[in-house]
Amino acid sequence: MTALSPLRRDLLLVYLATGAVAAHLLEATLPGLGPWFKPGLANIFPLIAFIRLGFGAALAVSLLRVLSGSLILGTFLSPTFILSFSGAMAAMAALAAGGLLRPHLGPVGLSLLMALLHMSAQVAVAAWLLMGHGGILTALPWFLLGAWVTGVANGFIAAWILARLERHWWILTHWRSS
Amino acid sequence: METSFLLRHTTVGDRLLALATLAVLLFFALRFHAPPGGTVVVFVDNHPRHTLPLREPTRQIVQGKLGPVTIEIHDRRVRLREFDSPRMIGTRTGWIARAGEVAACVPCGVHLVVQAPPGDDNGLDAIAQ
């Protein structure tokens, strides 16, 4: 696949970061499907950035999403931000580890790893950092089952977006403004 | 959703990982059942503030960081209701009744932990403890 020019690479990164922030805000306003259960749509964008642009881009998208989202929602440096940040960083660790298994793992496998580590980190931080004991860990398998469903679903969404992006890659690499 | 779509967008590794993690999670979710709780401990700012028996219907209000939080005990179950919280996770947790179960409003700094009756197993496995 033809490489992008630095400017177009940065533009794609910004588009993905914007999408991630939008998904973050959308999820914050959605009525909840249950405690600790969120669709995790914002993880789709770092995943696409990782597959198309590399780990650095994925980390940038993720950090921009958490920081911008918390500033817009007014939760910066609050416990909500700490949970969001820890989840996002755990998802990045999952991407880094899962990336070593490429191409055996595709978007669905990577998304699943991200969702499971995201949820595990959030529950661990809530248990030990914010609550001071591990009682909430008894419910962890149920939380992780929810994360399993959203991780697989988001992986398919990411795979679908990546397939469309691949179809239009020529435009990204060859398009010239008049 | 077509089967071909599912197969086209997944690798063998994806499928193996999905099946393996699902099997492990189902095993742990179904394996560990905690006994019914006897008391509930109300934590404010990570400090135990009250211990209430679940057999007595009670309604108690504690002051959280974001406002008052109501703790309600009814029918040997307990729940918390936040006055204000970004995601109202504590309220949405609903009723809890089994040892080790937790309802928490992290932004409020208030959480409940159900404990087993004295002399009973507390329902937490070694990892959770």
PDB file of C-alpha atoms in Angstrom:
ATOM      1  CA  MET A   1       0.000   0.000   0.000  1.00  0.00           C
ATOM      2  CA  THR A   2       1.348   3.446  -0.959  1.00  0.00           C
ATOM      3  CA  ALA A   3       2.611   5.491   1.965  1.00  0.00           C
ATOM      4  CA  LEU A   4       0.903   8.750   2.851  1.00  0.00           C
ATOM      5  CA  SER A   5       2.716  12.064   2.729  1.00  0.00           C
ATOM      6  CA  PRO A   6       3.443  13.475   6.232  1.00  0.00           C
ATOM      7  CA  LEU A   7       0.696  16.074   5.863  1.00  0.00           C
ATOM      8  CA  ARG A   8      -1.943  13.535   4.803  1.00  0.00           C
ATOM      9  CA  ARG A   9      -0.806  11.159   7.513  1.00  0.00           C
ATOM     10  CA  ASP A  10      -1.307  13.923  10.082  1.00  0.00           C
ATOM     11  CA  LEU A  11      -4.686  14.784   8.555  1.00  0.00           C
ATOM     12  CA  LEU A  12      -5.851  11.170   8.811  1.00  0.00           C
ATOM     13  CA  LEU A  13      -4.612  11.082  12.398  1.00  0.00           C
ATOM     14  CA  VAL A  14      -6.606  14.240  13.179  1.00  0.00           C
ATOM     15  CA  TYR A  15      -9.735  12.780  11.550  1.00  0.00           C
ATOM     16  CA  LEU A  16      -9.365   9.641  13.657  1.00  0.00           C
ATOM     17  CA  ALA A  17      -8.761  11.659  16.838  1.00  0.00           C
ATOM     18  CA  THR A  18     -11.857  13.753  16.074  1.00  0.00           C
ATOM     19  CA  GLY A  19     -13.888  10.608  15.558  1.00  0.00           C
ATOM     20  CA  ALA A  20     -12.572   9.206  18.848  1.00  0.00           C
ATOM     21  CA  VAL A  21     -13.498  12.368  20.775  1.00  0.00           C
ATOM     22  CA  ALA A  22     -16.952  12.379  19.159  1.00  0.00           C
ATOM     23  CA  ALA A  23     -17.460   8.726  20.144  1.00  0.00           C
ATOM     24  CA  HIS A  24     -16.246   9.515  23.679  1.00  0.00           C
ATOM     25  CA  LEU A  25     -18.774  12.349  24.009  1.00  0.00           C
ATOM     26  CA  LEU A  26     -21.552  10.280  22.446  1.00  0.00           C
ATOM     27  CA  GLU A  27     -20.947   7.468  24.922  1.00  0.00           C
ATOM     28  CA  ALA A  28     -20.982   9.910  27.840  1.00  0.00           C
ATOM     29  CA  THR A  29     -24.453  11.085  26.844  1.00  0.00           C
ATOM     30  CA  LEU A  30     -25.929   7.703  25.917  1.00  0.00           C
ATOM     31  CA  PRO A  31     -28.311   6.156  28.441  1.00  0.00           C
ATOM     32  CA  GLY A  32     -26.416   3.343  30.139  1.00  0.00           C
ATOM     33  CA  LEU A  33     -27.051  -0.281  29.302  1.00  0.00           C
ATOM     34  CA  GLY A  34     -25.967  -1.238  32.819  1.00  0.00           C
ATOM     35  CA  PRO A  35     -23.313  -0.350  35.358  1.00  0.00           C
ATOM     36  CA  TRP A  36     -19.775  -0.435  34.019  1.00  0.00           C
ATOM     37  CA  PHE A  37     -21.112  -1.243  30.570  1.00  0.00           C
ATOM     38  CA  LYS A  38     -20.261   1.101  27.714  1.00  0.00           C
ATOM     39  CA  PRO A  39     -20.114   0.291  24.009  1.00  0.00           C
ATOM     40  CA  GLY A  40     -16.418   1.276  23.870  1.00  0.00           C
ATOM     41  CA  LEU A  41     -16.845   2.848  20.426  1.00  0.00           C
ATOM     42  CA  ALA A  42     -13.947   5.225  21.109  1.00  0.00           C
ATOM     43  CA  ASN A  43     -11.528   2.272  20.995  1.00  0.00           C
ATOM     44  CA  ILE A  44     -12.306   1.772  17.302  1.00  0.00           C
ATOM     45  CA  PHE A  45     -10.314   4.851  16.259  1.00  0.00           C
ATOM     46  CA  PRO A  46      -6.979   4.078  17.961  1.00  0.00           C
ATOM     47  CA  LEU A  47      -7.305   0.569  16.525  1.00  0.00           C
ATOM     48  CA  ILE A  48      -7.671   1.916  12.986  1.00  0.00           C
ATOM     49  CA  ALA A  49      -4.774   4.322  13.631  1.00  0.00           C
ATOM     50  CA  PHE A  50      -2.636   1.407  14.853  1.00  0.00           C
ATOM     51  CA  ILE A  51      -3.308  -0.741  11.798  1.00  0.00           C
ATOM     52  CA  ARG A  52      -2.937   2.055   9.246  1.00  0.00           C
ATOM     53  CA  LEU A  53      -0.434   4.446  10.862  1.00  0.00           C
ATOM     54  CA  GLY A  54       1.359   2.563  13.635  1.00  0.00           C
ATOM     55  CA  PHE A  55       1.493   2.476  17.422  1.00  0.00           C
ATOM     56  CA  GLY A  56       2.591   6.103  17.892  1.00  0.00           C
ATOM     57  CA  ALA A  57      -0.465   7.331  16.007  1.00  0.00           C
ATOM     58  CA  ALA A  58      -2.753   5.056  18.014  1.00  0.00           C
ATOM     59  CA  LEU A  59      -1.286   6.391  21.265  1.00  0.00           C
ATOM     60  CA  ALA A  60      -1.745   9.973  20.051  1.00  0.00           C
ATOM     61  CA  VAL A  61      -5.392   9.331  19.105  1.00  0.00           C
ATOM     62  CA  SER A  62      -6.050   7.699  22.451  1.00  0.00           C
ATOM     63  CA  LEU A  63      -4.409  10.454  24.511  1.00  0.00           C
ATOM     64  CA  LEU A  64      -6.146  13.182  22.510  1.00  0.00           C
ATOM     65  CA  ARG A  65      -9.455  11.404  23.036  1.00  0.00           C
ATOM     66  CA  VAL A  66      -9.079  11.086  26.810  1.00  0.00           C
ATOM     67  CA  LEU A  67      -7.699  14.600  27.360  1.00  0.00           C
ATOM     68  CA  SER A  68     -10.093  16.408  24.986  1.00  0.00           C
ATOM     69  CA  GLY A  69     -13.093  14.377  26.113  1.00  0.00           C
ATOM     70  CA  SER A  70     -12.433  15.081  29.780  1.00  0.00           C
ATOM     71  CA  LEU A  71     -11.832  18.791  29.174  1.00  0.00           C
ATOM     72  CA  ILE A  72     -15.098  19.100  27.218  1.00  0.00           C
ATOM     73  CA  LEU A  73     -17.072  17.113  29.800  1.00  0.00           C
ATOM     74  CA  GLY A  74     -15.408  18.922  32.733  1.00  0.00           C
ATOM     75  CA  THR A  75     -14.060  15.729  34.291  1.00  0.00           C
ATOM     76  CA  PHE A  76     -10.323  16.451  33.826  1.00  0.00           C
ATOM     77  CA  LEU A  77      -8.259  15.010  36.741  1.00  0.00           C
ATOM     78  CA  SER A  78     -11.429  13.729  38.434  1.00  0.00           C
ATOM     79  CA  PRO A  79     -11.863  10.030  39.342  1.00  0.00           C
ATOM     80  CA  THR A  80     -13.799   9.633  36.052  1.00  0.00           C
ATOM     81  CA  PHE A  81     -10.724  10.906  34.188  1.00  0.00           C
ATOM     82  CA  ILE A  82      -8.422   8.554  36.113  1.00  0.00           C
ATOM     83  CA  LEU A  83     -10.647   5.603  35.177  1.00  0.00           C
ATOM     84  CA  SER A  84     -10.834   6.714  31.549  1.00  0.00           C
ATOM     85  CA  PHE A  85      -7.065   7.312  31.327  1.00  0.00           C
ATOM     86  CA  SER A  86      -6.144   4.011  32.947  1.00  0.00           C
ATOM     87  CA  GLY A  87      -8.530   2.149  30.639  1.00  0.00           C
ATOM     88  CA  ALA A  88      -7.146   3.876  27.558  1.00  0.00           C
ATOM     89  CA  MET A  89      -3.535   3.153  28.528  1.00  0.00           C
ATOM     90  CA  ALA A  90      -4.347  -0.494  29.227  1.00  0.00           C
ATOM     91  CA  ALA A  91      -5.983  -0.698  25.793  1.00  0.00           C
ATOM     92  CA  MET A  92      -2.766   0.728  24.305  1.00  0.00           C
ATOM     93  CA  ALA A  93      -0.744  -1.931  26.131  1.00  0.00           C
ATOM     94  CA  ALA A  94      -3.093  -4.541  24.640  1.00  0.00           C
ATOM     95  CA  LEU A  95      -2.510  -3.066  21.178  1.00  0.00           C
ATOM     96  CA  ALA A  96       1.255  -3.124  21.663  1.00  0.00           C
ATOM     97  CA  ALA A  97       1.178  -6.741  22.835  1.00  0.00           C
ATOM     98  CA  GLY A  98      -1.401  -7.833  20.256  1.00  0.00           C
ATOM     99  CA  GLY A  99       0.570  -6.064  17.525  1.00  0.00           C
ATOM    100  CA  LEU A 100       3.380  -8.555  18.075  1.00  0.00           C
ATOM    101  CA  LEU A 101       0.988 -11.286  16.926  1.00  0.00           C
ATOM    102  CA  ARG A 102       0.113  -9.548  13.666  1.00  0.00           C
ATOM    103  CA  PRO A 103      -0.895 -10.713  11.081  1.00  0.00           C
ATOM    104  CA  HIS A 104      -2.263 -13.690  13.022  1.00  0.00           C
ATOM    105  CA  LEU A 105      -4.515 -11.299  14.915  1.00  0.00           C
ATOM    106  CA  GLY A 106      -6.785  -9.010  12.914  1.00  0.00           C
ATOM    107  CA  PRO A 107      -8.923  -6.034  13.999  1.00  0.00           C
ATOM    108  CA  VAL A 108     -11.410  -8.284  15.820  1.00  0.00           C
ATOM    109  CA  GLY A 109      -8.755 -10.006  17.952  1.00  0.00           C
ATOM    110  CA  LEU A 110      -6.972  -6.732  18.694  1.00  0.00           C
ATOM    111  CA  SER A 111     -10.254  -5.026  19.591  1.00  0.00           C
ATOM    112  CA  LEU A 112     -11.149  -7.906  21.897  1.00  0.00           C
ATOM    113  CA  LEU A 113      -7.784  -7.641  23.699  1.00  0.00           C
ATOM    114  CA  MET A 114      -8.228  -3.871  23.999  1.00  0.00           C
ATOM    115  CA  ALA A 115     -11.733  -4.209  25.468  1.00  0.00           C
ATOM    116  CA  LEU A 116     -10.706  -6.867  28.002  1.00  0.00           C
ATOM    117  CA  LEU A 117      -7.650  -4.971  29.230  1.00  0.00           C
ATOM    118  CA  HIS A 118      -9.540  -1.666  29.217  1.00  0.00           C
ATOM    119  CA  MET A 119     -12.205  -3.110  31.516  1.00  0.00           C
ATOM    120  CA  SER A 120      -9.701  -4.974  33.719  1.00  0.00           C
ATOM    121  CA  ALA A 121      -7.622  -1.841  34.271  1.00  0.00           C
ATOM    122  CA  GLN A 122     -10.651   0.295  35.081  1.00  0.00           C
ATOM    123  CA  VAL A 123     -11.971  -2.200  37.624  1.00  0.00           C
ATOM    124  CA  ALA A 124      -8.495  -2.651  39.149  1.00  0.00           C
ATOM    125  CA  VAL A 125      -7.993   1.105  39.473  1.00  0.00           C
ATOM    126  CA  ALA A 126     -11.499   1.532  40.932  1.00  0.00           C
ATOM    127  CA  ALA A 127     -10.873  -1.303  43.392  1.00  0.00           C
ATOM    128  CA  TRP A 128      -7.425  -0.486  44.685  1.00  0.00           C
ATOM    129  CA  LEU A 129      -6.829   3.193  43.953  1.00  0.00           C
ATOM    130  CA  LEU A 130     -10.274   4.720  44.434  1.00  0.00           C
ATOM    131  CA  MET A 131     -12.078   2.272  46.734  1.00  0.00           C
ATOM    132  CA  GLY A 132      -9.184   0.766  48.670  1.00  0.00           C
ATOM    133  CA  HIS A 133     -10.252  -2.901  48.509  1.00  0.00           C
ATOM    134  CA  GLY A 134     -10.852  -5.614  45.954  1.00  0.00           C
ATOM    135  CA  GLY A 135     -14.505  -6.437  46.636  1.00  0.00           C
ATOM    136  CA  ILE A 136     -15.603  -5.305  43.197  1.00  0.00           C
ATOM    137  CA  LEU A 137     -13.364  -7.970  41.614  1.00  0.00           C
ATOM    138  CA  THR A 138     -16.043 -10.572  42.376  1.00  0.00           C
ATOM    139  CA  ALA A 139     -18.079  -9.073  39.544  1.00  0.00           C
ATOM    140  CA  LEU A 140     -15.100  -8.815  37.169  1.00  0.00           C
ATOM    141  CA  PRO A 141     -15.991 -11.899  35.063  1.00  0.00           C
ATOM    142  CA  TRP A 142     -19.436 -10.400  34.353  1.00  0.00           C
ATOM    143  CA  PHE A 143     -17.932  -7.028  33.476  1.00  0.00           C
ATOM    144  CA  LEU A 144     -15.456  -8.812  31.189  1.00  0.00           C
ATOM    145  CA  LEU A 145     -18.252 -10.740  29.477  1.00  0.00           C
ATOM    146  CA  GLY A 146     -19.813  -7.379  28.595  1.00  0.00           C
ATOM    147  CA  ALA A 147     -16.411  -6.185  27.381  1.00  0.00           C
ATOM    148  CA  TRP A 148     -16.074  -9.355  25.295  1.00  0.00           C
ATOM    149  CA  VAL A 149     -19.309  -8.567  23.434  1.00  0.00           C
ATOM    150  CA  THR A 150     -18.416  -4.923  22.793  1.00  0.00           C
ATOM    151  CA  GLY A 151     -14.817  -5.811  21.897  1.00  0.00           C
ATOM    152  CA  VAL A 152     -15.902  -8.268  19.204  1.00  0.00           C
ATOM    153  CA  ALA A 153     -18.595  -5.925  17.855  1.00  0.00           C
ATOM    154  CA  ASN A 154     -16.189  -2.979  17.709  1.00  0.00           C
ATOM    155  CA  GLY A 155     -13.615  -5.172  15.984  1.00  0.00           C
ATOM    156  CA  PHE A 156     -16.082  -5.867  13.175  1.00  0.00           C
ATOM    157  CA  ILE A 157     -16.916  -2.165  12.902  1.00  0.00           C
ATOM    158  CA  ALA A 158     -13.176  -1.375  12.695  1.00  0.00           C
ATOM    159  CA  ALA A 159     -12.686  -4.105  10.072  1.00  0.00           C
ATOM    160  CA  TRP A 160     -15.534  -2.657   8.006  1.00  0.00           C
ATOM    161  CA  ILE A 161     -14.110   0.893   8.227  1.00  0.00           C
ATOM    162  CA  LEU A 162     -10.618  -0.387   7.365  1.00  0.00           C
ATOM    163  CA  ALA A 163     -11.974  -2.208   4.308  1.00  0.00           C
ATOM    164  CA  ARG A 164     -13.631   1.005   3.098  1.00  0.00           C
ATOM    165  CA  LEU A 165     -10.486   3.012   3.858  1.00  0.00           C
ATOM    166  CA  GLU A 166      -8.451   0.552   1.815  1.00  0.00           C
ATOM    167  CA  ARG A 167     -10.845   0.925  -1.113  1.00  0.00           C
ATOM    168  CA  HIS A 168     -10.361   4.697  -1.036  1.00  0.00           C
ATOM    169  CA  TRP A 169      -6.651   4.684  -0.171  1.00  0.00           C
ATOM    170  CA  TRP A 170      -5.770   5.814  -3.684  1.00  0.00           C
ATOM    171  CA  ILE A 171      -7.665   9.057  -3.111  1.00  0.00           C
ATOM    172  CA  LEU A 172      -5.762   9.679   0.112  1.00  0.00           C
ATOM    173  CA  THR A 173      -2.400   9.097  -1.561  1.00  0.00           C
ATOM    174  CA  HIS A 174      -2.937  10.648  -5.004  1.00  0.00           C
ATOM    175  CA  TRP A 175      -5.568  13.352  -4.606  1.00  0.00           C
ATOM    176  CA  ARG A 176      -4.311  16.835  -5.535  1.00  0.00           C
ATOM    177  CA  SER A 177      -6.173  20.046  -4.809  1.00  0.00           C
ATOM    178  CA  SER A 178      -6.494  22.392  -7.785  1.00  0.00           C
TER     179      SER A 178
ATOM    180  CA  MET B   1     -25.059 -10.517   9.408  1.00  0.00           C
ATOM    181  CA  GLU B   2     -23.750 -12.981   6.861  1.00  0.00           C
ATOM    182  CA  THR B   3     -21.426 -15.757   7.935  1.00  0.00           C
ATOM    183  CA  SER B   4     -19.100 -14.860   5.062  1.00  0.00           C
ATOM    184  CA  PHE B   5     -18.784 -11.337   6.488  1.00  0.00           C
ATOM    185  CA  LEU B   6     -17.795 -12.748   9.881  1.00  0.00           C
ATOM    186  CA  LEU B   7     -15.264 -15.117   8.333  1.00  0.00           C
ATOM    187  CA  ARG B   8     -13.874 -12.568   5.877  1.00  0.00           C
ATOM    188  CA  HIS B   9     -13.076 -10.065   8.617  1.00  0.00           C
ATOM    189  CA  THR B  10     -11.518 -12.458  11.115  1.00  0.00           C
ATOM    190  CA  THR B  11      -8.322 -14.473  11.145  1.00  0.00           C
ATOM    191  CA  VAL B  12      -7.951 -17.932  12.663  1.00  0.00           C
ATOM    192  CA  GLY B  13      -6.134 -16.230  15.552  1.00  0.00           C
ATOM    193  CA  ASP B  14      -9.109 -13.894  16.124  1.00  0.00           C
ATOM    194  CA  ARG B  15     -11.526 -16.816  16.283  1.00  0.00           C
ATOM    195  CA  LEU B  16      -9.319 -18.857  18.608  1.00  0.00           C
ATOM    196  CA  LEU B  17      -8.779 -15.885  20.905  1.00  0.00           C
ATOM    197  CA  ALA B  18     -12.509 -15.071  20.986  1.00  0.00           C
ATOM    198  CA  LEU B  19     -13.504 -18.650  21.802  1.00  0.00           C
ATOM    199  CA  ALA B  20     -10.770 -19.132  24.408  1.00  0.00           C
ATOM    200  CA  THR B  21     -11.504 -15.893  26.259  1.00  0.00           C
ATOM    201  CA  LEU B  22     -15.262 -16.537  26.153  1.00  0.00           C
ATOM    202  CA  ALA B  23     -14.795 -20.028  27.613  1.00  0.00           C
ATOM    203  CA  VAL B  24     -12.544 -18.744  30.427  1.00  0.00           C
ATOM    204  CA  LEU B  25     -14.893 -15.865  31.276  1.00  0.00           C
ATOM    205  CA  LEU B  26     -17.990 -18.072  31.306  1.00  0.00           C
ATOM    206  CA  PHE B  27     -16.190 -20.557  33.549  1.00  0.00           C
ATOM    207  CA  PHE B  28     -15.243 -17.893  36.109  1.00  0.00           C
ATOM    208  CA  ALA B  29     -18.616 -16.116  35.916  1.00  0.00           C
ATOM    209  CA  LEU B  30     -20.572 -19.317  36.566  1.00  0.00           C
ATOM    210  CA  ARG B  31     -18.068 -20.888  38.984  1.00  0.00           C
ATOM    211  CA  PHE B  32     -18.090 -18.299  41.731  1.00  0.00           C
ATOM    212  CA  HIS B  33     -21.412 -17.718  43.481  1.00  0.00           C
ATOM    213  CA  ALA B  34     -21.232 -15.714  46.645  1.00  0.00           C
ATOM    214  CA  PRO B  35     -23.507 -16.521  49.624  1.00  0.00           C
ATOM    215  CA  PRO B  36     -26.306 -14.111  50.658  1.00  0.00           C
ATOM    216  CA  GLY B  37     -25.015 -11.131  52.608  1.00  0.00           C
ATOM    217  CA  GLY B  38     -25.657 -10.369  56.297  1.00  0.00           C
ATOM    218  CA  THR B  39     -24.489  -6.769  56.615  1.00  0.00           C
ATOM    219  CA  VAL B  40     -23.502  -3.891  54.394  1.00  0.00           C
ATOM    220  CA  VAL B  41     -20.557  -1.614  55.076  1.00  0.00           C
ATOM    221  CA  VAL B  42     -20.903   1.967  53.882  1.00  0.00           C
ATOM    222  CA  PHE B  43     -17.570   3.512  52.875  1.00  0.00           C
ATOM    223  CA  VAL B  44     -17.130   7.264  52.560  1.00  0.00           C
ATOM    224  CA  ASP B  45     -13.766   8.375  51.155  1.00  0.00           C
ATOM    225  CA  ASN B  46     -12.518   4.792  51.537  1.00  0.00           C
ATOM    226  CA  HIS B  47     -13.245   4.810  55.277  1.00  0.00           C
ATOM    227  CA  PRO B  48     -15.953   2.515  56.698  1.00  0.00           C
ATOM    228  CA  ARG B  49     -18.607   4.862  58.087  1.00  0.00           C
ATOM    229  CA  HIS B  50     -21.559   2.567  58.905  1.00  0.00           C
ATOM    230  CA  THR B  51     -22.247  -1.147  59.147  1.00  0.00           C
ATOM    231  CA  LEU B  52     -25.921  -1.902  58.651  1.00  0.00           C
ATOM    232  CA  PRO B  53     -27.727  -5.266  58.952  1.00  0.00           C
ATOM    233  CA  LEU B  54     -29.548  -6.308  55.798  1.00  0.00           C
ATOM    234  CA  ARG B  55     -32.431  -7.867  57.743  1.00  0.00           C
ATOM    235  CA  GLU B  56     -33.729  -4.453  58.908  1.00  0.00           C
ATOM    236  CA  PRO B  57     -35.309  -2.185  56.274  1.00  0.00           C
ATOM    237  CA  THR B  58     -33.488   1.144  56.559  1.00  0.00           C
ATOM    238  CA  ARG B  59     -32.996   4.352  54.650  1.00  0.00           C
ATOM    239  CA  GLN B  60     -29.884   6.336  55.482  1.00  0.00           C
ATOM    240  CA  ILE B  61     -28.350   9.403  53.890  1.00  0.00           C
ATOM    241  CA  VAL B  62     -24.596  10.027  53.817  1.00  0.00           C
ATOM    242  CA  GLN B  63     -22.873  13.104  52.459  1.00  0.00           C
ATOM    243  CA  GLY B  64     -20.813  12.344  49.352  1.00  0.00           C
ATOM    244  CA  LYS B  65     -18.456  14.679  47.485  1.00  0.00           C
ATOM    245  CA  LEU B  66     -21.168  15.568  44.971  1.00  0.00           C
ATOM    246  CA  GLY B  67     -24.092  15.729  47.391  1.00  0.00           C
ATOM    247  CA  PRO B  68     -26.218  13.427  49.509  1.00  0.00           C
ATOM    248  CA  VAL B  69     -26.250   9.700  48.734  1.00  0.00           C
ATOM    249  CA  THR B  70     -29.152   7.595  49.956  1.00  0.00           C
ATOM    250  CA  ILE B  71     -28.556   4.036  51.134  1.00  0.00           C
ATOM    251  CA  GLU B  72     -31.708   1.953  51.103  1.00  0.00           C
ATOM    252  CA  ILE B  73     -32.112  -1.514  52.616  1.00  0.00           C
ATOM    253  CA  HIS B  74     -35.200  -3.511  51.744  1.00  0.00           C
ATOM    254  CA  ASP B  75     -35.986  -7.209  51.550  1.00  0.00           C
ATOM    255  CA  ARG B  76     -32.402  -8.185  52.552  1.00  0.00           C
ATOM    256  CA  ARG B  77     -31.001  -6.172  49.658  1.00  0.00           C
ATOM    257  CA  VAL B  78     -29.305  -2.793  49.536  1.00  0.00           C
ATOM    258  CA  ARG B  79     -28.845  -0.093  46.950  1.00  0.00           C
ATOM    259  CA  LEU B  80     -27.422   3.395  46.769  1.00  0.00           C
ATOM    260  CA  ARG B  81     -28.952   6.327  45.007  1.00  0.00           C
ATOM    261  CA  GLU B  82     -26.848   9.323  44.058  1.00  0.00           C
ATOM    262  CA  PHE B  83     -28.227  12.817  44.028  1.00  0.00           C
ATOM    263  CA  ASP B  84     -25.785  13.815  41.335  1.00  0.00           C
ATOM    264  CA  SER B  85     -23.016  11.934  39.527  1.00  0.00           C
ATOM    265  CA  PRO B  86     -21.672  12.028  35.944  1.00  0.00           C
ATOM    266  CA  ARG B  87     -22.780   8.514  35.012  1.00  0.00           C
ATOM    267  CA  MET B  88     -24.925   7.458  37.982  1.00  0.00           C
ATOM    268  CA  ILE B  89     -23.201   4.072  38.005  1.00  0.00           C
ATOM    269  CA  GLY B  90     -24.003   3.477  41.681  1.00  0.00           C
ATOM    270  CA  THR B  91     -27.710   4.018  41.102  1.00  0.00           C
ATOM    271  CA  ARG B  92     -27.695   1.935  37.944  1.00  0.00           C
ATOM    272  CA  THR B  93     -26.041  -0.958  39.785  1.00  0.00           C
ATOM    273  CA  GLY B  94     -29.404  -1.438  41.485  1.00  0.00           C
ATOM    274  CA  TRP B  95     -30.015  -3.806  44.363  1.00  0.00           C
ATOM    275  CA  ILE B  96     -27.136  -5.941  45.648  1.00  0.00           C
ATOM    276  CA  ALA B  97     -27.535  -8.749  48.163  1.00  0.00           C
ATOM    277  CA  ARG B  98     -24.675 -11.249  47.935  1.00  0.00           C
ATOM    278  CA  ALA B  99     -21.448 -11.205  49.947  1.00  0.00           C
ATOM    279  CA  GLY B 100     -18.678  -9.329  48.182  1.00  0.00           C
ATOM    280  CA  GLU B 101     -21.000  -7.390  45.880  1.00  0.00           C
ATOM    281  CA  VAL B 102     -20.229  -3.716  45.572  1.00  0.00           C
ATOM    282  CA  ALA B 103     -22.216  -0.665  44.522  1.00  0.00           C
ATOM    283  CA  ALA B 104     -20.034   2.369  44.071  1.00  0.00           C
ATOM    284  CA  CYS B 105     -20.298   5.990  43.128  1.00  0.00           C
ATOM    285  CA  VAL B 106     -16.608   6.709  42.566  1.00  0.00           C
ATOM    286  CA  PRO B 107     -17.027  10.474  41.906  1.00  0.00           C
ATOM    287  CA  CYS B 108     -19.091  10.776  45.137  1.00  0.00           C
ATOM    288  CA  GLY B 109     -16.502   8.797  47.110  1.00  0.00           C
ATOM    289  CA  VAL B 110     -19.251   6.523  48.467  1.00  0.00           C
ATOM    290  CA  HIS B 111     -19.457   2.780  48.051  1.00  0.00           C
ATOM    291  CA  LEU B 112     -21.215  -0.157  49.647  1.00  0.00           C
ATOM    292  CA  VAL B 113     -19.787  -3.620  50.251  1.00  0.00           C
ATOM    293  CA  VAL B 114     -22.070  -6.474  51.238  1.00  0.00           C
ATOM    294  CA  GLN B 115     -20.522  -8.802  53.807  1.00  0.00           C
ATOM    295  CA  ALA B 116     -21.395 -12.380  54.664  1.00  0.00           C
ATOM    296  CA  PRO B 117     -23.056 -13.048  58.039  1.00  0.00           C
ATOM    297  CA  PRO B 118     -20.525 -13.642  60.841  1.00  0.00           C
ATOM    298  CA  GLY B 119     -18.986 -17.093  60.644  1.00  0.00           C
ATOM    299  CA  ASP B 120     -19.909 -17.524  57.009  1.00  0.00           C
ATOM    300  CA  ASP B 121     -17.570 -17.478  54.061  1.00  0.00           C
ATOM    301  CA  ASN B 122     -17.350 -13.935  52.736  1.00  0.00           C
ATOM    302  CA  GLY B 123     -17.692 -15.043  49.136  1.00  0.00           C
ATOM    303  CA  LEU B 124     -14.465 -13.490  47.958  1.00  0.00           C
ATOM    304  CA  ASP B 125     -11.899 -15.732  46.381  1.00  0.00           C
ATOM    305  CA  ALA B 126      -8.224 -15.522  47.304  1.00  0.00           C
ATOM    306  CA  ILE B 127      -7.472 -13.166  44.423  1.00  0.00           C
ATOM    307  CA  ALA B 128     -10.214 -10.719  45.377  1.00  0.00           C
ATOM    308  CA  GLN B 129      -9.126 -10.737  49.029  1.00  0.00           C
TER     309      GLN B 129
END
